[in-house]
CSV table of C-alpha atoms and ligand atoms in Angstrom, one decimal:
chain,number,residue,atom,x,y,z
A,1,UNK,CA,-16.5,10.4,36.9
A,2,UNK,CA,-15.9,13.5,34.8
A,3,UNK,CA,-18.0,15.3,32.2
A,4,UNK,CA,-17.2,13.4,29.1
A,5,UNK,CA,-18.2,10.2,30.9
A,6,UNK,CA,-21.3,11.7,32.3
A,7,UNK,CA,-22.4,12.7,28.8
A,8,UNK,CA,-22.4,9.0,27.8
A,9,UNK,CA,-24.3,8.0,31.0
A,10,UNK,CA,-27.7,7.7,29.2
A,11,UNK,CA,-26.2,4.9,27.0
A,12,UNK,CA,-25.1,2.9,30.1
A,13,UNK,CA,-28.5,3.5,31.7
A,14,UNK,CA,-30.4,2.3,28.7
A,15,UNK,CA,-28.3,-1.0,28.7
A,16,UNK,CA,-28.8,-1.4,32.5
A,17,UNK,CA,-32.6,-0.7,32.3
A,18,UNK,CA,-32.8,-3.5,29.7
A,19,UNK,CA,-30.9,-5.9,31.8
A,20,UNK,CA,-27.5,-5.6,30.1
A,21,UNK,CA,-24.1,-4.6,31.3
A,22,UNK,CA,-22.1,-1.7,29.9
A,23,UNK,CA,-18.7,-0.3,30.8
A,24,UNK,CA,-16.2,2.3,29.6
A,25,UNK,CA,-13.1,0.5,28.3
A,26,UNK,CA,-9.7,1.1,26.8
A,27,UNK,CA,-8.0,4.4,26.3
A,28,UNK,CA,-10.5,6.7,28.0
A,29,UNK,CA,-10.2,4.7,31.3
A,30,UNK,CA,-6.4,4.8,31.1
A,31,UNK,CA,-6.3,8.5,30.3
A,32,UNK,CA,-8.9,9.4,33.0
A,33,UNK,CA,-6.7,7.6,35.6
A,34,UNK,CA,-3.7,9.5,34.4
A,35,UNK,CA,-5.6,12.8,34.4
A,36,UNK,CA,-4.8,13.2,30.7
A,37,UNK,CA,-7.2,14.7,28.2
A,38,UNK,CA,-9.8,12.0,27.3
A,39,UNK,CA,-10.0,11.1,23.6
A,40,UNK,CA,-12.7,8.9,22.2
A,41,UNK,CA,-14.9,7.2,24.7
A,42,UNK,CA,-15.4,3.5,23.9
A,43,UNK,CA,-18.0,1.2,25.6
A,44,UNK,CA,-18.3,-2.5,25.9
A,45,UNK,CA,-21.5,-4.5,26.6
A,46,UNK,CA,-22.8,-8.0,26.8
A,47,UNK,CA,-25.7,-7.1,24.5
A,48,UNK,CA,-25.2,-8.4,20.9
A,49,UNK,CA,-24.8,-5.9,18.1
A,50,UNK,CA,-28.4,-6.3,16.9
A,51,UNK,CA,-29.7,-5.6,20.4
A,52,UNK,CA,-27.5,-2.5,20.5
A,53,UNK,CA,-29.0,-1.3,17.2
A,54,UNK,CA,-32.5,-1.9,18.5
A,55,UNK,CA,-32.0,-0.1,21.8
A,56,UNK,CA,-30.9,3.2,20.3
A,57,UNK,CA,-32.5,5.5,17.8
A,58,UNK,CA,-29.4,6.6,16.0
A,59,UNK,CA,-26.8,4.0,15.2
A,60,UNK,CA,-24.3,3.2,12.5
A,61,UNK,CA,-23.1,-0.4,12.0
A,62,UNK,CA,-19.4,0.7,11.6
A,63,UNK,CA,-18.0,-2.7,12.4
A,64,UNK,CA,-20.9,-5.0,12.9
A,65,UNK,CA,-18.9,-8.1,11.9
A,66,UNK,CA,-16.6,-7.7,14.9
A,67,UNK,CA,-19.4,-6.4,17.1
A,68,UNK,CA,-19.0,-2.7,16.9
A,69,UNK,CA,-21.9,-0.3,16.6
A,70,UNK,CA,-21.6,3.5,16.6
A,71,UNK,CA,-24.2,5.1,18.9
A,72,UNK,CA,-25.0,8.7,18.3
A,73,UNK,CA,-26.1,10.8,21.2
A,74,UNK,CA,-26.5,14.6,21.1
A,75,UNK,CA,-23.6,15.7,19.0
A,76,UNK,CA,-21.3,13.0,20.3
A,77,UNK,CA,-20.8,9.4,19.0
A,78,UNK,CA,-19.6,6.4,20.9
A,79,UNK,CA,-18.3,3.0,19.7
A,80,UNK,CA,-20.1,0.3,21.5
A,81,UNK,CA,-18.6,-3.2,21.1
A,82,UNK,CA,-20.0,-6.5,22.2
A,83,UNK,CA,-17.7,-8.4,24.6
A,84,UNK,CA,-15.6,-10.5,22.4
A,85,UNK,CA,-12.4,-12.5,22.1
A,86,UNK,CA,-10.5,-13.2,18.9
A,87,UNK,CA,-10.2,-16.5,17.1
A,88,UNK,CA,-7.1,-17.9,15.3
A,89,UNK,CA,-4.7,-15.3,13.9
A,90,UNK,CA,-3.4,-15.8,10.5
A,91,UNK,CA,-0.5,-13.9,9.0
A,92,UNK,CA,0.2,-12.1,12.3
A,93,UNK,CA,-2.5,-9.5,11.8
A,94,UNK,CA,-6.3,-9.5,12.1
A,95,UNK,CA,-7.9,-12.6,13.5
A,96,UNK,CA,-9.9,-14.9,11.2
A,97,UNK,CA,-13.1,-14.5,13.2
A,98,UNK,CA,-14.3,-13.1,16.5
A,99,UNK,CA,-16.4,-14.8,19.2
A,100,UNK,CA,-18.8,-13.0,21.4
A,101,UNK,CA,-18.2,-13.8,25.1
A,102,UNK,CA,-20.2,-13.6,28.3
A,103,UNK,CA,-18.1,-11.4,30.6
A,104,UNK,CA,-16.1,-8.3,30.6
A,105,UNK,CA,-12.9,-10.0,31.9
A,106,UNK,CA,-12.7,-12.2,28.9
A,107,UNK,CA,-13.1,-9.1,26.6
A,108,UNK,CA,-10.4,-7.3,28.5
A,109,UNK,CA,-8.0,-10.3,28.1
A,110,UNK,CA,-7.9,-9.8,24.3
A,111,UNK,CA,-6.6,-6.2,24.7
A,112,UNK,CA,-2.9,-5.4,24.0
A,113,UNK,CA,-1.5,-3.8,27.2
A,114,UNK,CA,-2.5,-3.9,30.8
A,115,UNK,CA,-3.0,-0.2,30.9
A,116,UNK,CA,-5.5,-0.5,28.0
A,117,UNK,CA,-7.3,-3.5,29.5
A,118,UNK,CA,-9.3,-1.8,32.2
A,119,UNK,CA,-13.0,-1.2,32.4
A,120,UNK,CA,-14.9,1.4,34.4
A,121,UNK,CA,-18.5,1.7,35.6
A,122,UNK,CA,-20.5,4.9,35.9
A,123,UNK,CA,-19.7,4.9,39.6
A,124,UNK,CA,-16.0,5.1,38.8
A,125,UNK,CA,-15.3,1.6,39.9
A,126,UNK,CA,-12.4,-0.1,38.0
A,127,UNK,CA,-12.4,-3.6,36.7
A,128,UNK,CA,-8.7,-4.4,36.4
A,129,UNK,CA,-7.9,-8.1,36.1
A,130,UNK,CA,-4.4,-7.5,34.7
A,131,UNK,CA,-3.2,-4.9,37.2
A,132,UNK,CA,-3.2,-2.0,34.8
A,133,UNK,CA,-3.6,0.5,37.6
A,134,UNK,CA,-0.3,-0.7,39.1
A,135,UNK,CA,1.4,-0.4,35.7
A,136,UNK,CA,0.1,3.1,35.4
A,137,UNK,CA,1.7,3.9,38.7
A,138,UNK,CA,4.9,2.2,37.7
A,139,UNK,CA,4.7,4.0,34.3
A,140,UNK,CA,5.2,0.7,32.6
A,141,UNK,CA,4.1,-0.9,29.3
A,142,UNK,CA,3.3,-4.5,29.9
A,143,UNK,CA,1.3,-6.9,27.6
A,144,UNK,CA,-1.7,-8.7,28.8
A,145,UNK,CA,-0.4,-12.3,29.0
A,146,UNK,CA,2.8,-13.4,27.2
A,147,UNK,CA,4.3,-10.7,24.9
A,148,UNK,CA,5.7,-13.4,22.6
A,149,UNK,CA,2.2,-14.7,21.9
A,150,UNK,CA,0.5,-11.4,21.7
A,151,UNK,CA,3.1,-10.0,19.1
A,152,UNK,CA,2.9,-13.1,17.0
A,153,UNK,CA,-0.9,-12.8,17.0
A,154,UNK,CA,-0.8,-9.2,15.9
A,155,UNK,CA,2.6,-7.7,15.0
A,156,UNK,CA,1.3,-4.1,15.1
A,157,UNK,CA,1.3,-4.3,18.9
A,158,UNK,CA,5.1,-4.1,18.9
A,159,UNK,CA,4.9,-0.6,17.4
A,160,UNK,CA,1.9,0.2,19.6
A,161,UNK,CA,4.1,-0.5,22.7
A,162,UNK,CA,6.6,2.0,21.5
A,163,UNK,CA,3.9,4.5,20.5
A,164,UNK,CA,2.4,4.4,24.0
A,165,UNK,CA,5.8,4.7,25.7
A,166,UNK,CA,6.2,7.9,23.7
A,167,UNK,CA,2.7,9.4,24.3
A,168,UNK,CA,2.7,8.5,28.1
A,169,UNK,CA,6.5,8.7,28.6
A,170,UNK,CA,6.4,5.2,30.1
A,171,UNK,CA,9.1,2.5,30.0
A,172,UNK,CA,8.6,-0.8,28.2
A,173,UNK,CA,9.0,-3.9,30.3
A,174,UNK,CA,12.2,-6.0,29.6
A,175,UNK,CA,10.2,-9.1,28.6
A,176,UNK,CA,8.3,-7.0,26.1
A,177,UNK,CA,11.5,-5.6,24.7
A,178,UNK,CA,12.9,-9.0,24.3
A,179,UNK,CA,9.7,-10.2,22.5
A,180,UNK,CA,9.9,-7.2,20.1
A,181,UNK,CA,13.5,-8.1,19.3
A,182,UNK,CA,12.5,-11.7,18.5
A,183,UNK,CA,9.4,-10.9,16.5
A,184,UNK,CA,10.3,-7.7,14.8
A,185,UNK,CA,10.3,-9.2,11.2
A,186,UNK,CA,6.6,-10.0,11.7
A,187,UNK,CA,5.8,-6.4,11.2
A,188,UNK,CA,6.2,-7.0,7.5
A,189,UNK,CA,2.7,-8.5,7.6
A,190,UNK,CA,1.1,-5.2,8.7
A,191,UNK,CA,-0.3,-2.7,6.3
A,192,UNK,CA,1.5,0.6,5.8
A,193,UNK,CA,-1.7,2.5,6.8
A,194,UNK,CA,-1.8,1.0,10.3
A,195,UNK,CA,2.0,1.5,10.7
A,196,UNK,CA,1.6,5.2,9.7
A,197,UNK,CA,-1.1,5.7,12.3
A,198,UNK,CA,1.1,4.4,15.2
A,199,UNK,CA,4.3,6.0,14.0
A,200,UNK,CA,2.7,9.5,13.6
A,201,UNK,CA,1.3,9.2,17.2
A,202,UNK,CA,4.8,8.1,18.3
A,203,UNK,CA,6.5,11.1,16.8
A,204,UNK,CA,3.9,13.4,18.4
A,205,UNK,CA,4.5,12.0,22.0
A,206,UNK,CA,6.5,13.7,24.7
A,207,UNK,CA,8.7,10.6,25.1
A,208,UNK,CA,9.7,10.5,21.4
A,209,UNK,CA,13.4,10.5,22.3
A,210,UNK,CA,13.0,7.4,24.4
A,211,UNK,CA,10.7,5.8,21.8
A,212,UNK,CA,13.5,6.3,19.2
A,213,UNK,CA,15.9,4.6,21.6
A,214,UNK,CA,13.5,1.6,21.7
A,215,UNK,CA,13.1,1.5,18.0
A,216,UNK,CA,16.9,1.4,17.8
A,217,UNK,CA,17.5,-1.1,20.7
A,218,UNK,CA,14.9,-3.5,19.3
A,219,UNK,CA,15.9,-2.9,15.6
A,220,UNK,CA,12.2,-2.5,14.9
A,221,UNK,CA,13.1,0.5,12.8
A,222,UNK,CA,14.6,-1.9,10.3
A,223,UNK,CA,11.0,-3.0,9.4
A,224,UNK,CA,9.8,0.5,8.8
A,225,UNK,CA,9.5,2.0,5.2
A,226,UNK,CA,12.6,4.1,4.2
A,227,UNK,CA,14.1,3.9,7.7
A,228,UNK,CA,14.7,0.2,7.2
A,229,UNK,CA,16.5,0.7,3.8
A,230,UNK,CA,18.4,3.7,4.9
A,231,UNK,CA,20.2,3.4,8.3
A,232,UNK,CA,21.6,6.8,7.9
A,233,UNK,CA,18.4,8.7,8.0
A,234,UNK,CA,17.2,6.7,11.0
A,235,UNK,CA,20.3,7.3,13.0
A,236,UNK,CA,20.2,11.1,12.2
A,237,UNK,CA,16.6,11.3,13.4
A,238,UNK,CA,17.5,9.1,16.4
A,239,UNK,CA,20.4,11.3,17.4
A,240,UNK,CA,18.9,14.7,16.8
A,241,UNK,CA,15.1,14.6,17.4
A,242,UNK,CA,14.2,15.2,21.0
A,243,UNK,CA,11.0,17.2,20.7
A,244,UNK,CA,7.7,15.8,19.6
A,245,UNK,CA,6.5,16.6,16.1
A,246,UNK,CA,2.8,16.0,15.9
A,247,UNK,CA,2.1,17.3,12.4
A,248,UNK,CA,2.6,14.7,9.7
A,249,UNK,CA,3.6,17.4,7.1
A,250,UNK,CA,6.2,18.9,9.4
A,251,UNK,CA,7.5,15.5,10.1
A,252,UNK,CA,7.9,14.7,6.4
A,253,UNK,CA,9.6,18.1,5.8
A,254,UNK,CA,11.9,17.2,8.8
A,255,UNK,CA,12.8,13.8,7.4
A,256,UNK,CA,13.6,15.4,4.0
A,257,UNK,CA,15.8,18.0,5.7
A,258,UNK,CA,17.7,15.2,7.5
A,259,UNK,CA,18.5,13.5,4.2
A,260,UNK,CA,17.7,15.7,1.2
A,261,UNK,CA,18.4,12.8,-1.2
A,262,UNK,CA,15.1,11.3,-0.1
A,263,UNK,CA,12.3,13.5,-1.6
A,264,UNK,CA,9.1,14.6,0.2
A,265,UNK,CA,7.2,12.7,-2.4
A,266,UNK,CA,9.1,9.5,-1.6
A,267,UNK,CA,8.2,9.8,2.1
A,268,UNK,CA,4.6,10.5,1.2
A,269,UNK,CA,4.3,7.5,-1.1
A,270,UNK,CA,6.1,5.1,1.3
A,271,UNK,CA,3.8,5.9,4.2
A,272,UNK,CA,0.7,6.4,2.0
A,273,UNK,CA,0.1,9.9,3.2
A,274,UNK,CA,-2.3,12.2,1.5
A,275,UNK,CA,-1.7,14.8,-1.2
A,276,UNK,CA,-2.7,17.5,1.4
A,277,UNK,CA,0.3,16.4,3.6
A,278,UNK,CA,2.6,16.4,0.5
A,279,UNK,CA,1.5,19.9,-0.5
A,280,UNK,CA,1.9,21.3,3.1
A,281,UNK,CA,5.3,19.6,3.6
A,282,UNK,CA,6.4,21.1,0.3
A,283,UNK,CA,5.2,24.6,1.2
A,284,UNK,CA,6.9,24.4,4.6
A,285,UNK,CA,10.2,23.2,3.1
A,286,UNK,CA,10.3,25.7,0.2
A,287,UNK,CA,9.6,28.5,2.7
A,288,UNK,CA,12.4,27.2,4.8
A,289,UNK,CA,14.8,27.2,1.9
A,290,UNK,CA,13.8,30.7,0.9
A,291,UNK,CA,14.3,31.8,4.5
A,292,UNK,CA,17.8,30.4,4.5
A,293,UNK,CA,18.7,32.7,1.6
A,294,UNK,CA,16.7,35.8,2.2
A,295,UNK,CA,15.6,35.8,5.9
A,296,UNK,CA,12.1,36.8,6.9
A,297,UNK,CA,10.5,38.7,4.1
A,298,UNK,CA,6.9,39.8,3.3
A,299,UNK,CA,7.0,37.5,0.3
A,300,UNK,CA,7.8,34.6,2.5
A,301,UNK,CA,4.9,35.1,4.8
A,302,UNK,CA,2.6,35.8,1.8
A,303,UNK,CA,3.8,32.5,0.2
A,304,UNK,CA,3.1,30.6,3.5
A,305,UNK,CA,-0.4,32.0,4.0
A,306,UNK,CA,-1.9,32.2,7.4
A,307,UNK,CA,-2.4,28.4,7.9
A,308,UNK,CA,1.2,27.4,7.3
A,309,UNK,CA,2.9,30.1,9.4
A,310,UNK,CA,2.8,28.1,12.6
A,311,UNK,CA,3.9,24.7,11.2
A,312,UNK,CA,6.7,26.5,9.3
A,313,UNK,CA,7.8,28.3,12.5
A,314,UNK,CA,7.8,25.0,14.3
A,315,UNK,CA,9.8,23.4,11.6
A,316,UNK,CA,12.4,26.2,11.8
A,317,UNK,CA,12.6,25.5,15.5
A,318,UNK,CA,13.1,21.8,15.0
A,319,UNK,CA,16.0,22.2,12.6
A,320,UNK,CA,17.6,25.5,13.8
A,321,UNK,CA,16.8,25.3,17.6
A,322,UNK,CA,15.1,28.7,17.6
A,323,UNK,CA,12.1,30.3,16.0
A,324,UNK,CA,10.2,33.5,15.8
A,325,UNK,CA,7.5,34.7,18.2
A,326,UNK,CA,4.3,33.5,16.6
A,327,UNK,CA,2.3,36.6,17.4
A,328,UNK,CA,4.9,38.8,15.7
A,329,UNK,CA,4.7,36.6,12.5
A,330,UNK,CA,0.9,36.9,12.6
A,331,UNK,CA,0.9,40.6,13.1
A,332,UNK,CA,3.4,41.1,10.2
A,333,UNK,CA,1.1,38.9,8.1
A,334,UNK,CA,-1.9,41.0,9.0
A,335,UNK,CA,-0.1,44.1,7.9
A,336,UNK,CA,0.7,42.8,4.4
A,337,UNK,CA,-0.9,45.0,1.7
A,338,UNK,CA,-2.6,41.8,0.4
A,339,UNK,CA,-2.8,38.3,1.9
A,340,UNK,CA,-3.8,36.4,-1.2
A,341,UNK,CA,-4.1,36.8,-4.9
A,342,UNK,CA,-7.8,37.5,-4.7
A,343,UNK,CA,-7.1,40.6,-2.5
A,344,UNK,CA,-5.6,42.3,-5.5
A,345,UNK,CA,-7.8,45.2,-6.6
A,346,UNK,CA,-7.7,43.8,-10.2
A,347,UNK,CA,-8.3,40.3,-11.5
A,348,UNK,CA,-8.0,38.3,-14.7
A,349,UNK,CA,-11.5,39.3,-15.9
A,350,UNK,CA,-10.6,43.0,-15.5
A,351,UNK,CA,-7.4,42.5,-17.6
A,352,UNK,CA,-9.4,40.8,-20.4
A,353,UNK,CA,-11.8,43.7,-20.4
A,354,UNK,CA,-9.0,46.2,-20.5
A,355,UNK,CA,-7.3,44.7,-23.5
A,356,UNK,CA,-10.1,43.2,-25.6
A,357,UNK,CA,-7.8,43.0,-28.6
A,358,UNK,CA,-5.4,40.6,-26.9
A,359,UNK,CA,-5.8,36.9,-27.1
A,360,UNK,CA,-6.2,35.3,-23.7
A,361,UNK,CA,-3.0,33.6,-22.6
A,362,UNK,CA,-0.1,33.5,-20.2
A,363,UNK,CA,0.2,37.3,-20.2
A,364,UNK,CA,-2.7,37.5,-17.8
A,365,UNK,CA,-1.1,35.4,-15.1
A,366,UNK,CA,2.2,37.1,-15.7
A,367,UNK,CA,0.7,40.6,-15.2
A,368,UNK,CA,-1.1,39.4,-12.1
A,369,UNK,CA,2.0,37.9,-10.6
A,370,UNK,CA,4.0,41.0,-11.3
A,371,UNK,CA,1.3,43.2,-9.7
A,372,UNK,CA,1.1,40.9,-6.8
A,373,UNK,CA,4.8,41.3,-6.2
A,374,UNK,CA,4.8,45.1,-6.6
A,375,UNK,CA,1.8,45.6,-4.3
A,376,UNK,CA,3.3,43.2,-1.7
A,377,UNK,CA,6.7,45.0,-1.5
A,378,UNK,CA,4.9,48.4,-1.3
A,379,UNK,CA,5.9,49.8,-4.7
A,380,UNK,CA,2.3,50.0,-5.8
A,381,UNK,CA,-0.9,50.9,-3.9
A,382,UNK,CA,-3.5,48.2,-4.1
A,383,UNK,CA,-6.0,50.5,-5.9
A,384,UNK,CA,-7.8,49.7,-9.1
A,385,UNK,CA,-6.8,52.9,-10.9
A,386,UNK,CA,-3.1,52.5,-10.0
A,387,UNK,CA,-3.0,48.9,-11.1
A,388,UNK,CA,-4.9,49.6,-14.3
A,389,UNK,CA,-2.4,52.4,-15.0
A,390,UNK,CA,0.5,50.1,-14.5
A,391,UNK,CA,-0.7,47.3,-16.8
A,392,UNK,CA,-1.6,49.9,-19.5
A,393,UNK,CA,1.9,51.2,-19.3
A,394,UNK,CA,3.3,47.6,-19.7
A,395,UNK,CA,1.0,47.0,-22.6
A,396,UNK,CA,2.1,50.2,-24.3
A,397,UNK,CA,5.8,49.3,-24.0
A,398,UNK,CA,5.0,45.9,-25.3
A,399,UNK,CA,6.1,44.2,-22.1
A,400,UNK,CA,4.7,40.6,-22.1
B,1,ATP,P1,-5.8,6.6,21.6
B,1,ATP,O1,-6.0,7.6,22.7
B,1,ATP,O2,-4.6,6.8,20.8
B,1,ATP,O3,-7.0,6.4,20.8
B,1,ATP,P2,-6.5,4.0,22.6
B,1,ATP,O4,-6.0,3.2,23.8
B,1,ATP,O5,-7.9,4.4,22.6
B,1,ATP,O6,-5.5,5.2,22.4
B,1,ATP,P3,-7.0,2.7,20.1
B,1,ATP,O7,-6.1,2.3,19.1
B,1,ATP,O8,-8.0,3.7,19.9
B,1,ATP,O9,-6.1,3.1,21.4
B,1,ATP,O10,-7.7,1.3,20.6
B,1,ATP,C1,-8.7,1.3,21.6
B,1,ATP,C2,-8.5,0.1,22.5
B,1,ATP,O11,-8.7,-1.1,21.8
B,1,ATP,C3,-7.1,0.0,23.2
B,1,ATP,O12,-7.1,0.7,24.4
B,1,ATP,C4,-7.0,-1.5,23.4
B,1,ATP,O13,-7.7,-1.9,24.6
B,1,ATP,C5,-7.7,-2.1,22.2
B,1,ATP,N1,-6.8,-2.3,21.1
B,1,ATP,C6,-6.6,-1.5,20.0
B,1,ATP,N2,-5.7,-2.1,19.1
B,1,ATP,C7,-5.4,-3.3,19.6
B,1,ATP,C8,-4.6,-4.4,19.2
B,1,ATP,N3,-3.9,-4.3,18.0
B,1,ATP,N4,-4.5,-5.5,19.9
B,1,ATP,C9,-5.2,-5.6,21.1
B,1,ATP,N5,-6.0,-4.6,21.6
B,1,ATP,C10,-6.1,-3.5,20.9
B,2,MG,MG1,-8.9,5.4,20.9
């Protein structure tokens, strides 16, 4: 097994030396078989959570009620979950209680899809009671046991099926599609936060075009915030989006572009995204608007700042089909006379000191904004004397 697994080997050894089993499970096993980059490494054991805490020096009881302990090792951390099944499901979401079980096969049977229901030992041997390996070969999303039952237990799994089909570029089994069609309204029971996680991953996957087809074919999109209320915006996205968009802010800007009558803020609220996403989406969209009118200007790059240049350029490509060479944008940005307000050779304190007789107020930021503009477009050198001379002249002529 590869490096990320070997790094976790001491954990498995500790369990084994104390008479317990421990295996790699879930996404990391799947991605390792597919030779995809490995994300988080999760482990399953027959030791109970208190034993897990006792066996390791550094642990965090992140989900002790459902058997999950975070084990810290070096600068990595691993979720270690006691073998469990799930009790009765209420409301088509989380189970009422969980039950710890004896063997790994039982634990694997509670998992959503066959490709996610494999375990692997340190020797690389796979435990695969539901033929996940075969489905990996066939590039197929198939539920563990009956799709009907599994979706009615936890309705989020319907969206997860489509999310994995996008990320892995797999097809969804016909029986699974039928079960999504029949159970789609159950998605109403699921919290927006969990929906947002899956949907964001879906839009970031290589197979996003196919995933949108599935959302359309199953009508599952009708259960999604905004898309469900506004058929038009879904069909526009469905028809036009063929490339993955992995950045939530770019995604929101893109949706807003598709139907400008739905504001960025409406999207952010409906999907409970953060203020940081809202701010970033707004910056990207405003820069796009400005670019439509004025083309690529120094002011535009300055307004974007370094961190938003790439997502903005991606956005331009998503909506216009072509974009700039990123290195050229960065080199133009590097050559700007100033990159941010604080690069100005003069600041608010300097202005107050220059004109002690003036009452502090809006004139300070007005002066600074004007200086910023003149320095940026090359009309003024960014030197203290020059800038002081300019504001003195303005002050004399009574400007501001
Ligand atoms: P990713 O690489 O996106 O993290 P993943 O397969 O690790 O993919 P997670 O959401 O992190 O997906 O879940 C970890 C594992 O837990 C899954 O592989 C699956 O075995 C199981 N699992 C997660 N969510 C569910 C669910 N709703 N129902 C059943 N099993 C689930
Ligand atoms: Mg994971």
